[in-house]
Short mmCIF file of C-alpha atoms and ligand atoms in Angstrom, two decimals:
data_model
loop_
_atom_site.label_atom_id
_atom_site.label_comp_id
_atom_site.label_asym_id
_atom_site.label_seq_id
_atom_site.Cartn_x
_atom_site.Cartn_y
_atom_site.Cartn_z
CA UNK T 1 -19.27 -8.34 12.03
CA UNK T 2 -18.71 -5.01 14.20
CA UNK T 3 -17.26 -1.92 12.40
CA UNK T 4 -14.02 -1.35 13.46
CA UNK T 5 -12.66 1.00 11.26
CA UNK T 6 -13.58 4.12 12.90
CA UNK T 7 -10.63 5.98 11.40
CA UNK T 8 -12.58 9.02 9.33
CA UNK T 9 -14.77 10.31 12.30
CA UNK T 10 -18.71 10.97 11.37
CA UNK T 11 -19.19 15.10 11.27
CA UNK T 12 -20.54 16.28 14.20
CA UNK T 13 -21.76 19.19 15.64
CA UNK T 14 -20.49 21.96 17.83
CA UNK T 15 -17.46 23.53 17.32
CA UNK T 16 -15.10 22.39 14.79
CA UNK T 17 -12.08 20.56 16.79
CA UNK T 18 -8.38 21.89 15.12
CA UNK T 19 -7.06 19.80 12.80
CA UNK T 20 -3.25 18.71 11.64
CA UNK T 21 -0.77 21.59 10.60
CA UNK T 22 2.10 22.15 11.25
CA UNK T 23 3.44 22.01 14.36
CA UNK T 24 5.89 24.87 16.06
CA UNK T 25 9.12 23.02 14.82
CA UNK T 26 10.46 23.90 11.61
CA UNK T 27 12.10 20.32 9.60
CA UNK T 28 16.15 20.74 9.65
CA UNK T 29 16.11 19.20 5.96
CA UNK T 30 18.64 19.84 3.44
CA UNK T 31 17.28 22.41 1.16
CA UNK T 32 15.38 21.12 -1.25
CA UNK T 33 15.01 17.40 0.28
CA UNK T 34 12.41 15.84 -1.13
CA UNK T 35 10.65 14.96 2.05
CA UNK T 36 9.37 18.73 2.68
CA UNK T 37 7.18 17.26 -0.57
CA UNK T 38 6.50 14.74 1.32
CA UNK T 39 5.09 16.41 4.53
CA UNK T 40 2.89 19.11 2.89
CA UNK T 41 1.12 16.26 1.33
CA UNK T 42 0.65 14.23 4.87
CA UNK T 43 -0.70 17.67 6.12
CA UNK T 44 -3.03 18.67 3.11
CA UNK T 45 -4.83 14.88 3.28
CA UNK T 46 -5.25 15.07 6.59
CA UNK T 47 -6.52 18.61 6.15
CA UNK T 48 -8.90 17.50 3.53
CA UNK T 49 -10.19 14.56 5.44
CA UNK T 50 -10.85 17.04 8.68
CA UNK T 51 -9.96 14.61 11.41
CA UNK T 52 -9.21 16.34 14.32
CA UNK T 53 -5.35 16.34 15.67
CA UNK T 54 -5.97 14.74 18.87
CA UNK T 55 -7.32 11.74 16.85
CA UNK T 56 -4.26 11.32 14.46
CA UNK T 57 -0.89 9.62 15.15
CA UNK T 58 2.14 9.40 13.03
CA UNK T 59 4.93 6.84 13.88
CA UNK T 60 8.46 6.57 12.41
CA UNK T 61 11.51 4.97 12.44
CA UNK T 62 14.79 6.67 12.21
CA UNK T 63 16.17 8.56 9.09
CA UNK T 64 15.89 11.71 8.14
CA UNK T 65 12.99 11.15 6.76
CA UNK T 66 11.86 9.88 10.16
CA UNK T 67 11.95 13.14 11.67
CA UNK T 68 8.36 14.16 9.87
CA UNK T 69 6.25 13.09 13.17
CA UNK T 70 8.06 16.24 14.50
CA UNK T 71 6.70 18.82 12.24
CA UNK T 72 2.85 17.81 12.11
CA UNK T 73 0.54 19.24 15.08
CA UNK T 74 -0.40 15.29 15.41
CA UNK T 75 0.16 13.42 18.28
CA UNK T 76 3.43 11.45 17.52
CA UNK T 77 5.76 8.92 18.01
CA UNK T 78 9.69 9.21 17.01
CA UNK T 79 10.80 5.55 17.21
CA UNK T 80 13.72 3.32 16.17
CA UNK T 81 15.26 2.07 13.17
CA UNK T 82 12.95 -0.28 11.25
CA UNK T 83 10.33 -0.21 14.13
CA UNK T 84 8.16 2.31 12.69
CA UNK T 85 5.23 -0.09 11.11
CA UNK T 86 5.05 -2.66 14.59
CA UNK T 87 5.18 0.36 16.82
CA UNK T 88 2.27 1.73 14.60
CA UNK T 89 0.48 -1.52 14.51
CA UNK T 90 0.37 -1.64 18.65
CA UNK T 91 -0.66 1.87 18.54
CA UNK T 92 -3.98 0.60 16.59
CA UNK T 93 -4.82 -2.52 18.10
CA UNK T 94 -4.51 -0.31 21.45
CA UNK T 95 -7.28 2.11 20.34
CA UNK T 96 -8.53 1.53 16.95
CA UNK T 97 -10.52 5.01 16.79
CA UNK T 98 -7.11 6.79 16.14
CA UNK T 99 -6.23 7.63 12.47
CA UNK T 100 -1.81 6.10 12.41
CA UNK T 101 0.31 7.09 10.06
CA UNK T 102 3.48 5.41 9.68
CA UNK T 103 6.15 7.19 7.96
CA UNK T 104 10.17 6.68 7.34
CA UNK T 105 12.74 6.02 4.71
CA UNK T 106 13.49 3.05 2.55
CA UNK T 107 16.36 2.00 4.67
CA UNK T 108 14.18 2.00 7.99
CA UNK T 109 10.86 0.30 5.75
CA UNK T 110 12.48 -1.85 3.51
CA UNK T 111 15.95 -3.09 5.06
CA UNK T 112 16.03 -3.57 8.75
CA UNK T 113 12.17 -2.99 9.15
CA UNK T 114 11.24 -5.44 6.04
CA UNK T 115 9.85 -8.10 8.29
CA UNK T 116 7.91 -5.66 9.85
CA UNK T 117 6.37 -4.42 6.67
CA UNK T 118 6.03 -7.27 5.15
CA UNK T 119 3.59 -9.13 8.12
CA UNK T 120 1.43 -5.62 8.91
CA UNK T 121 0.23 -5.63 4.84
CA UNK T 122 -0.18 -9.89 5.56
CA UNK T 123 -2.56 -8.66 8.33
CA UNK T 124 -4.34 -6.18 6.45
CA UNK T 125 -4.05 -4.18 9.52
CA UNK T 126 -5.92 -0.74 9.07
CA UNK T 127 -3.44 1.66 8.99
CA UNK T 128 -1.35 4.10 6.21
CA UNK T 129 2.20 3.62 5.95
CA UNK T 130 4.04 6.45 3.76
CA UNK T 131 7.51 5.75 2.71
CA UNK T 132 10.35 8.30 1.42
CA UNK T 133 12.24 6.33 -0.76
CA UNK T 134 15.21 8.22 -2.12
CA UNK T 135 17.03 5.15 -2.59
CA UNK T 136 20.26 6.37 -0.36
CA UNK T 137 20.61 6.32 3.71
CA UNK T 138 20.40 9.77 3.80
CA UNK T 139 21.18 10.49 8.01
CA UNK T 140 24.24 8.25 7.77
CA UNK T 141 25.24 10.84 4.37
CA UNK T 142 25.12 8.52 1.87
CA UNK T 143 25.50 4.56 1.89
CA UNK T 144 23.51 2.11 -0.47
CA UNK T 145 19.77 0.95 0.78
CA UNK T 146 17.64 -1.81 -0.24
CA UNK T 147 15.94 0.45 -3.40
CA UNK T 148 19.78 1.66 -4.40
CA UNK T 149 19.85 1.20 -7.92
CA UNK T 150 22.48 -1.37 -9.53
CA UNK T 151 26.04 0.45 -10.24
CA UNK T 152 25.52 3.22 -7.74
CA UNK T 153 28.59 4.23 -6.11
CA UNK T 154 27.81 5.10 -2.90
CA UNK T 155 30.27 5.38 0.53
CA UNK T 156 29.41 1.93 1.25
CA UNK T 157 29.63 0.88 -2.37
CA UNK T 158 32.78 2.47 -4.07
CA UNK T 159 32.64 0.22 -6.89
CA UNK T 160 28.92 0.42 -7.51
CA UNK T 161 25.95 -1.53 -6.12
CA UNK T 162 25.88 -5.09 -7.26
CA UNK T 163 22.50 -5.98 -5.67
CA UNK T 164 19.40 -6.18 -7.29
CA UNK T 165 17.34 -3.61 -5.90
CA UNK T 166 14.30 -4.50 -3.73
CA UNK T 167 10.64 -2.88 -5.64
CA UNK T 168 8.35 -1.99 -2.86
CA UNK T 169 4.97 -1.98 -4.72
CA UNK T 170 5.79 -5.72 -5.83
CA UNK T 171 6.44 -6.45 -2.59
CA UNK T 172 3.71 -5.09 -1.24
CA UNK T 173 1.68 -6.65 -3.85
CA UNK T 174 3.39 -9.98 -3.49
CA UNK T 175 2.35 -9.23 0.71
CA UNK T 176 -1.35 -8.77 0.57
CA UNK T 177 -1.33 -5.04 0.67
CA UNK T 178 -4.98 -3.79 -0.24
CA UNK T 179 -4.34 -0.45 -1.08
CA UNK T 180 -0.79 0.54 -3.20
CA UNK T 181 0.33 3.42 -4.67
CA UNK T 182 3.46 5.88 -5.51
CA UNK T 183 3.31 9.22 -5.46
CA UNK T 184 6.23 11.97 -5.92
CA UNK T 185 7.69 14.58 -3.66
CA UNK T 186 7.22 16.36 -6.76
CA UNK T 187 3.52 16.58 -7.16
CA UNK T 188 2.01 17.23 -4.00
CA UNK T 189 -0.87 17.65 -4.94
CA UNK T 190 -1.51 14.12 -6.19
CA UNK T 191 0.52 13.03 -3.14
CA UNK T 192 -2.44 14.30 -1.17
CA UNK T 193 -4.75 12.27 -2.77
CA UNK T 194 -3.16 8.94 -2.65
CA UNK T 195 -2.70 9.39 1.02
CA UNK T 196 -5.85 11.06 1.49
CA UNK T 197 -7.75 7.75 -0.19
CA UNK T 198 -5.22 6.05 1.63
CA UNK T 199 -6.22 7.18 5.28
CA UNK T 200 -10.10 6.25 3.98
CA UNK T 201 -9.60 2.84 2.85
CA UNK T 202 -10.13 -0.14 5.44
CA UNK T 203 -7.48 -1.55 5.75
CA UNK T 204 -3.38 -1.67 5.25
CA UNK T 205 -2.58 1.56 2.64
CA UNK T 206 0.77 1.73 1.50
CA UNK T 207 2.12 4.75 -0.50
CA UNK T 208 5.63 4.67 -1.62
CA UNK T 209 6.95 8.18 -2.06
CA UNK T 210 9.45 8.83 -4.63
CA UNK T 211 11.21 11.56 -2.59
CA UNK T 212 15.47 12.72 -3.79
CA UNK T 213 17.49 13.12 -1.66
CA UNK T 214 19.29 15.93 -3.06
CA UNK T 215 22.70 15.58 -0.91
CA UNK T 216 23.44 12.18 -1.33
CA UNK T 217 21.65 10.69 -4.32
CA UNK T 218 23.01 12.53 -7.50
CA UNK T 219 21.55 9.81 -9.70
CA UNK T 220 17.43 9.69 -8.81
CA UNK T 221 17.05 13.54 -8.97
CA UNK T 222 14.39 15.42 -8.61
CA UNK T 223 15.10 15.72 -12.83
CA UNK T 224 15.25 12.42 -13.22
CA UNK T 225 11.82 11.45 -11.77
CA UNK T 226 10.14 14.35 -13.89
CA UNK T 227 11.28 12.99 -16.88
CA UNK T 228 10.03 9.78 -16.25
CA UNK T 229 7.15 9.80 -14.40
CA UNK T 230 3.52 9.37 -15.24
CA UNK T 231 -0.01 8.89 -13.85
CA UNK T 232 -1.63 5.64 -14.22
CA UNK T 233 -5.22 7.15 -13.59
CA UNK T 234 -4.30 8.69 -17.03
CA UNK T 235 -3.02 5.75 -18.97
CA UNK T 236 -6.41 3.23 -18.38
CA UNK T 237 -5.35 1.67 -15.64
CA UNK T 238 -8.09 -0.60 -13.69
CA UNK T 239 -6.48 -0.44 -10.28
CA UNK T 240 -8.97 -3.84 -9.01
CA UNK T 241 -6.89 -5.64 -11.47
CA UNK T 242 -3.74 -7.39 -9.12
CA UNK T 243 -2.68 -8.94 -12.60
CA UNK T 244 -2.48 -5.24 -14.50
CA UNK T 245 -0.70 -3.99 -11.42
CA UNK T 246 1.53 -6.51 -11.10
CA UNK T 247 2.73 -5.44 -14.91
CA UNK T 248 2.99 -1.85 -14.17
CA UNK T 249 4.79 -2.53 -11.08
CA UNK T 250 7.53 -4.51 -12.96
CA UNK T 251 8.07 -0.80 -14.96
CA UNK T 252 11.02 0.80 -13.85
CA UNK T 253 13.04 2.97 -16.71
CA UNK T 254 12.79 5.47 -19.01
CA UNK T 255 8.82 5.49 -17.81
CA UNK T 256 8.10 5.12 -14.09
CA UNK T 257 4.31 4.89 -13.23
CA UNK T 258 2.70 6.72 -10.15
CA UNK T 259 -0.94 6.80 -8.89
CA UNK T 260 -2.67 3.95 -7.22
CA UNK T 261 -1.59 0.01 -8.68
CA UNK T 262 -3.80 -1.89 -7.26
CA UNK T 263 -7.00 -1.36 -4.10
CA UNK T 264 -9.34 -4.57 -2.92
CA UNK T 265 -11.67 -4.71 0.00
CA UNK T 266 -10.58 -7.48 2.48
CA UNK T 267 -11.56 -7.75 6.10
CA UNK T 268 -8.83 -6.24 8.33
CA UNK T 269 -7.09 -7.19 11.62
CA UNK T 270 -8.98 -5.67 13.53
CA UNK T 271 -12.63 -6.70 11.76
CA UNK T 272 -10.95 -10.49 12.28
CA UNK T 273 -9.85 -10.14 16.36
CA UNK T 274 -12.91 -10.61 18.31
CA UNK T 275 -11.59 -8.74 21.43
CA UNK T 276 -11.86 -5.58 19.64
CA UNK T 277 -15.04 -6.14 18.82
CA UNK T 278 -16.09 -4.72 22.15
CA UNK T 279 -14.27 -1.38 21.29
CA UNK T 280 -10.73 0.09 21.46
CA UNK T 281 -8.61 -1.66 24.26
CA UNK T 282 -8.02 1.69 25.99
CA UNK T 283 -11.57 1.49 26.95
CA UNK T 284 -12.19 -1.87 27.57
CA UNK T 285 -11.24 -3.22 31.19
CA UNK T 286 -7.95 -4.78 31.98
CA UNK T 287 -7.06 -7.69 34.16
CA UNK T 288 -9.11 -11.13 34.48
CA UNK T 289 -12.18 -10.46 35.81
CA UNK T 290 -12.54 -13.66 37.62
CA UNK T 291 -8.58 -14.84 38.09
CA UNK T 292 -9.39 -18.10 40.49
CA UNK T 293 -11.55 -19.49 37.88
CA UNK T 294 -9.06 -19.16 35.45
CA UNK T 295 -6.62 -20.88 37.56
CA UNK T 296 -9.03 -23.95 38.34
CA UNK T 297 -9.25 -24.48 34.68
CA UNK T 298 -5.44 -24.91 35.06
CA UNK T 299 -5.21 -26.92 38.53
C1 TPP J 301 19.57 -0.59 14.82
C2 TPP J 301 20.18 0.54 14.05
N1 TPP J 301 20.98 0.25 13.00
C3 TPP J 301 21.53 1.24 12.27
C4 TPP J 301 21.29 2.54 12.61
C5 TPP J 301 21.94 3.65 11.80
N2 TPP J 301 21.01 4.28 10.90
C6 TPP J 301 20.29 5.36 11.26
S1 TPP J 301 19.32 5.94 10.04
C7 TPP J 301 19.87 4.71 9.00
C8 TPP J 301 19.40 4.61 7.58
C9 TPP J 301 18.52 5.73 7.16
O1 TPP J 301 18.10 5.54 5.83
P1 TPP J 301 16.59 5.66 5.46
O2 TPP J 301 15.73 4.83 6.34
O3 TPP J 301 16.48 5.38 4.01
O4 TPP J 301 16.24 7.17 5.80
P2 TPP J 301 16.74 8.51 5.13
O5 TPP J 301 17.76 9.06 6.06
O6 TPP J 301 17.29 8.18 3.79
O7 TPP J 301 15.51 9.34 5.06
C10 TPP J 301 20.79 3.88 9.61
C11 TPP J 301 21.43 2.73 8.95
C12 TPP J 301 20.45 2.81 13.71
N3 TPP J 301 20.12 4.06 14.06
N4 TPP J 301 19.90 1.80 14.40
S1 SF4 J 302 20.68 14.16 3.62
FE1 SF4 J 302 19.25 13.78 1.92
S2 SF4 J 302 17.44 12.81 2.88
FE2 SF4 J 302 18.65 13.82 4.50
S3 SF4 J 302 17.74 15.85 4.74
FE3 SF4 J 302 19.47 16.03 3.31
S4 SF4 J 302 18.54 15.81 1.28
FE4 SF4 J 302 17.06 15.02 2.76
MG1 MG J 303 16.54 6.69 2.45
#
């Protein structure tokens, strides 16, 4: 089977090619918004990793969160609501040597876009998809999402929340997501890593960002996650074990796990469509070579 990852380029040699920073446009984020976490970690993996900024693409949706494309010297792609993950699926089967990054908020991922989500981790297709969930619509200042815990009173829910809320990493789990993890806006750091190992793996990444909004979500505070979380690389978690990460996933409460849940090799999308095979579609030829004797097959 042909190699079609190609999303970490081989060094070469010569002179080294500039790589992701940030770009000349400064985010317009609430002070202290989570996501600023949240994009310092996007840029220090991709710093760490060394691929070259003409190589990497980041996708969103729409949110505020959806506005990180903007401040990343990537190329990138400022979509709409809930269409971040097919819009960065295209962009891959299109030309599979490009390192996508789809980004967004838990409204965009996880409520309008959950179809989406859900079928790209079903196709294992290679790509990393990081989400800031602060558990609020935070453009539209302040109505309940999908992740909105129960009893919130928010300005669509006056009376409190009286939906379950939707977990991400068991969903992704329950999907056939090879590569899951949380990190916090909080720890950048460790953010880094898990999207850094994320970009490397082959195959769908998904890294669920616990990232406060601090304007509209007055509940899931910055506070709130740092009492609570903790790092499952430092509690004995085996992360090849779906059964152990299906049991840390269902922990939600006074302790909150982050770190990686669960990572299996599995041939991806790509690997499994021949027509790739032959290299990225941007460099194959287009059109029917021989259009009459496809139409005599049909006449
Ligand atoms: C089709 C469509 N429906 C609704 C909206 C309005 N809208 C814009 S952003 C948004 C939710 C944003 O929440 P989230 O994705 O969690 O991002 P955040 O702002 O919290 O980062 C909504 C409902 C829209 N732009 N397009
Ligand atoms: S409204 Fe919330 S999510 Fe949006 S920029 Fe402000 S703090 Fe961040
Ligand atoms: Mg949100």
């Amino acid at each position: 089977m042909a190699d079609t990852s190609a999303r970490v380029p081989p060094a070469t040699t010569g002179p080294a090619l500039p790589v992701v920073g940030k770009s000349e446009i400064r985010p317009t984020w609430c002070p202290g918004c989570g996501d600023y976490g949240v994009v310092a970690g996007v840029e220090m993996a991709l710093k760490k990793l060394g691929i070259p900024s003409h190589q990497v693409v980041v996708v969103s949706g729409i949110g505020c969160s959806s506005n990180l494309p903007h401040f990343l010297s990537s190329y990138g792609f400022h979509g709409i609501h809930g269409r971040a993950v097919p819009i960065a699926e295209g962009i891959r089967w299109g030309n599979h040597s490009l390192t996508v990054i789809g980004t967004g908020g838990d409204g965009d991922g996880f409520g309008i876009g959950a179809g989406h989500f859900v079928h790209a981790m079903r196709r294992n297709v290679d790509l990393t998809y990081v989400t800031m969930d602060n558990q609020i619509y935070g453009l539209t200042t302040g109505q309940a999402s999908p992740t909105s815990q129960m009893g919130h009173k928010t300005k669509s829910t006056p009376d409190g929340v009286i939906e379950v809320p939707l977990d991400p990493v068991a969903l992704a789990l329950a999907s056939g997501a090879t590569y899951i993890a949380r990190g916090f806006s909080g720890d950048v750091k460790h953010l880094a890593d898990l999207v850094a190992n994320g970009i490397r793996h082959h195959g769908f990444s998904f890294v669920d960002v616990l990232s406060p909004c601090v304007t509209y979500n007055k509940i899931n505070t910055f506070d709130f996650f740092r009492q609570r979380v903790y790092k499952l690389e430092n509690s004995g978690h085996d992360p090849s074990d779906k059964v152990a990460a299906w049991q840390r996933a269902l922990e939600w409460g006074e302790k909150i796990p982050i770190g990686l849940f669960y990572r299996v090799e599995h041939p991806t999308y790509e690997d499994l469509e021949e027509i790739l095979h032959a290299g990225p579609l941007v460099h194959q030829r287009a059109g029917i070579p021989d259009p009459a004797k496809v139409l005599d097959e049909f006449v």
